[in-house]
PDB file of N, CA and C in Angstrom:
ATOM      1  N   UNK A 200     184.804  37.961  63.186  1.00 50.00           N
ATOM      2  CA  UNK A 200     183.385  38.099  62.972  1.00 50.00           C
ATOM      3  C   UNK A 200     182.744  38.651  64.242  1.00 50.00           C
ATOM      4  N   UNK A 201     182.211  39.685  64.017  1.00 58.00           N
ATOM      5  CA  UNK A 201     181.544  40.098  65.048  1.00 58.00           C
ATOM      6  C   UNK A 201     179.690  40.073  65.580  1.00 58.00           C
ATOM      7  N   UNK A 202     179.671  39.333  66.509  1.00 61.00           N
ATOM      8  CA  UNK A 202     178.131  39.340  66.814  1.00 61.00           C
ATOM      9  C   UNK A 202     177.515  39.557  67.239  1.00 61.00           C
ATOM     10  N   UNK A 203     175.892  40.386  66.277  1.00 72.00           N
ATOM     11  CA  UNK A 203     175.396  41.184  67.093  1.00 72.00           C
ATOM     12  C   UNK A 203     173.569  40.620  67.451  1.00 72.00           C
ATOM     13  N   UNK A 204     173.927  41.412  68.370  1.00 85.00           N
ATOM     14  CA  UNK A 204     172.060  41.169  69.309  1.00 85.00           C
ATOM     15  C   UNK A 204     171.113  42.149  68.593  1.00 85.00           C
ATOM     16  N   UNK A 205     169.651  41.559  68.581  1.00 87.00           N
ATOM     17  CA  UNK A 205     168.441  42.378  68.695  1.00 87.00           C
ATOM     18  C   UNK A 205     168.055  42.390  69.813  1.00 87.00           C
ATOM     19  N   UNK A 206     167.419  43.786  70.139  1.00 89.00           N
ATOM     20  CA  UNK A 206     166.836  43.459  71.143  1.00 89.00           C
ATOM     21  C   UNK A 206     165.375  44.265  70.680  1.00 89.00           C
ATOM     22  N   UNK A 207     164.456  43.341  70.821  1.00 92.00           N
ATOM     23  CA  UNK A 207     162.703  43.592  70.711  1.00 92.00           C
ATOM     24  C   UNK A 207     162.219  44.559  71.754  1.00 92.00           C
ATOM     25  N   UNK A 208     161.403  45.385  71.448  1.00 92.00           N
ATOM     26  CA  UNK A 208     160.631  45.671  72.262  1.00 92.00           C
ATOM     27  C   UNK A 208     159.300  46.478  71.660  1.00 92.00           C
ATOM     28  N   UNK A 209     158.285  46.538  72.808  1.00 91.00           N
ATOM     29  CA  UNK A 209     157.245  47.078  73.114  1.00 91.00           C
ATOM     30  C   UNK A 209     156.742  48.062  73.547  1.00 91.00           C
ATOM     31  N   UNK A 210     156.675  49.693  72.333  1.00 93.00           N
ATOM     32  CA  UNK A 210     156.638  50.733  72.911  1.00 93.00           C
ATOM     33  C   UNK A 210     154.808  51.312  73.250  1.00 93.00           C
ATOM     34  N   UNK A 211     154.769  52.133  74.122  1.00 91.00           N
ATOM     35  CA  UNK A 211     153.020  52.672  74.088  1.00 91.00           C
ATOM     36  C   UNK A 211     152.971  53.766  75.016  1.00 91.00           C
ATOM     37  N   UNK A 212     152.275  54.571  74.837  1.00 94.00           N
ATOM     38  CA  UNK A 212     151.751  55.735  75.703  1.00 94.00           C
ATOM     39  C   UNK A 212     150.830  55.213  76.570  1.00 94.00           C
ATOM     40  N   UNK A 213     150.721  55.708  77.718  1.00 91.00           N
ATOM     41  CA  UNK A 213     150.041  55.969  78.797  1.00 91.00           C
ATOM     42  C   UNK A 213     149.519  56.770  79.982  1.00 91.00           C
ATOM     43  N   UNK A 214     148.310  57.474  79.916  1.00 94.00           N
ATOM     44  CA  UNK A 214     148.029  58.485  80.364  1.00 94.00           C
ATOM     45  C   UNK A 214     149.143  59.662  80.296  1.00 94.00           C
ATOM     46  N   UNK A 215     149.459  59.728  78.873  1.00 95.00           N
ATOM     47  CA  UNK A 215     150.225  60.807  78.991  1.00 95.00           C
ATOM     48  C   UNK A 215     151.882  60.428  78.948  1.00 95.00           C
ATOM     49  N   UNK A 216     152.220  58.997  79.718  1.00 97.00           N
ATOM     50  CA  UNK A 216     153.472  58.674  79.513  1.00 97.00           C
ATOM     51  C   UNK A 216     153.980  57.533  78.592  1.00 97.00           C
ATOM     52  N   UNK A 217     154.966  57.600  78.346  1.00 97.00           N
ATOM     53  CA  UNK A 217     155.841  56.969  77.691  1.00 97.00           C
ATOM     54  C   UNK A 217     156.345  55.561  78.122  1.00 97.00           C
ATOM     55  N   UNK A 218     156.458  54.274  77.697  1.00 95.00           N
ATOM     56  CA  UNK A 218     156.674  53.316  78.041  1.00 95.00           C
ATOM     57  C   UNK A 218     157.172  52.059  77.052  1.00 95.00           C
ATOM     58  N   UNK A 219     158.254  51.262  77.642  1.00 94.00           N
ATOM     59  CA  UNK A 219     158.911  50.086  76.662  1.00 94.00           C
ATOM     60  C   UNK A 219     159.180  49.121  77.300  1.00 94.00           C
ATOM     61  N   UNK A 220     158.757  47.909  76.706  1.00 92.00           N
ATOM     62  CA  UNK A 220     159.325  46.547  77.449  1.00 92.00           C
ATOM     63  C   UNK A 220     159.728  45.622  76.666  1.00 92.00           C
ATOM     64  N   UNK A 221     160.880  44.696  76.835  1.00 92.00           N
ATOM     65  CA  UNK A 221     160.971  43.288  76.019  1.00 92.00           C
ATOM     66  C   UNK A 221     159.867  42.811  75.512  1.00 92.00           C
ATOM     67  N   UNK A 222     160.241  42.278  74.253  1.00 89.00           N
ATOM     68  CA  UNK A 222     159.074  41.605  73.963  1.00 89.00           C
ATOM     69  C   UNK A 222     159.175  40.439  74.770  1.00 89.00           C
ATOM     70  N   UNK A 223     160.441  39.691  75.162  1.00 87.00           N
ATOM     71  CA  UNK A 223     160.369  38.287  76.452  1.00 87.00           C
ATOM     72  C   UNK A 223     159.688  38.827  77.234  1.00 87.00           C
ATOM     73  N   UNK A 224     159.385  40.155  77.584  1.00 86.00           N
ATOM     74  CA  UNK A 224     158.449  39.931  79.026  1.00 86.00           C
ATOM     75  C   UNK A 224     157.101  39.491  78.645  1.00 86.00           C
ATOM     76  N   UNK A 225     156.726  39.637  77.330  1.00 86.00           N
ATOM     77  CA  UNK A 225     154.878  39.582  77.248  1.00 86.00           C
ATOM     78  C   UNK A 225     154.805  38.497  76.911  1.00 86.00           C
ATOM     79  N   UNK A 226     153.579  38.235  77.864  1.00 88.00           N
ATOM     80  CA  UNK A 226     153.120  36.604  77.454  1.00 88.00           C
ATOM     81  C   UNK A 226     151.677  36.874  76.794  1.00 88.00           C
ATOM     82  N   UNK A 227     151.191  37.486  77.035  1.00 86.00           N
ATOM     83  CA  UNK A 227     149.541  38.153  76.220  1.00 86.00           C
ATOM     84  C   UNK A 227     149.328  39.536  76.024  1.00 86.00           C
ATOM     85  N   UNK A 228     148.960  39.982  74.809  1.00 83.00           N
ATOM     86  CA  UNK A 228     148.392  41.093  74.604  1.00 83.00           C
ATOM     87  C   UNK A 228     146.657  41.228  74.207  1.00 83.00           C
ATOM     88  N   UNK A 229     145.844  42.096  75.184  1.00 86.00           N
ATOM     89  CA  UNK A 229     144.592  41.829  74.911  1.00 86.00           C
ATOM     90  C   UNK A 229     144.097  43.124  74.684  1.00 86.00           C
ATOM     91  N   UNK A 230     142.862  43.133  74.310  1.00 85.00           N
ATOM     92  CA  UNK A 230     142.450  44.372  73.651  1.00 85.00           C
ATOM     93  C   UNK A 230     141.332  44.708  74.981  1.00 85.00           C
ATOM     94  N   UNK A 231     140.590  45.828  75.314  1.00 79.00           N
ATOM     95  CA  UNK A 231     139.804  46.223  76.364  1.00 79.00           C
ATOM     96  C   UNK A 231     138.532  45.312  76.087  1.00 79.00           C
ATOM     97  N   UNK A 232     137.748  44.963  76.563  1.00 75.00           N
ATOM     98  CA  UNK A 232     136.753  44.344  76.609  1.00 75.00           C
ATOM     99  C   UNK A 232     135.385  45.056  77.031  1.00 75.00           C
TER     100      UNK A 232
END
C-alpha cells in the first residue's frame, strides 16, 4: 500500500508577481480595510 501526501497551498498575484504558500503557514487571512 502506498501512501500518499497533500500538500495545500495558497496561490495569488502580486504587483505583477506570482506567489504560493502552505496553507500551515497562514494563520489569518484579511481583506484591506
Amino acid at each position: 500500500m502506498r501512501s500518499s501526501s497533500v500538500l495545500e497551498i495558497i496561490a495569488f498575484r502580486l504587483g505583477g508577481r506570482d506567489f504560493c504558500i502552505r496553507t500551515t503557514s497562514v494563520r489569518e487571512i484579511r481583506g484591506w480595510a
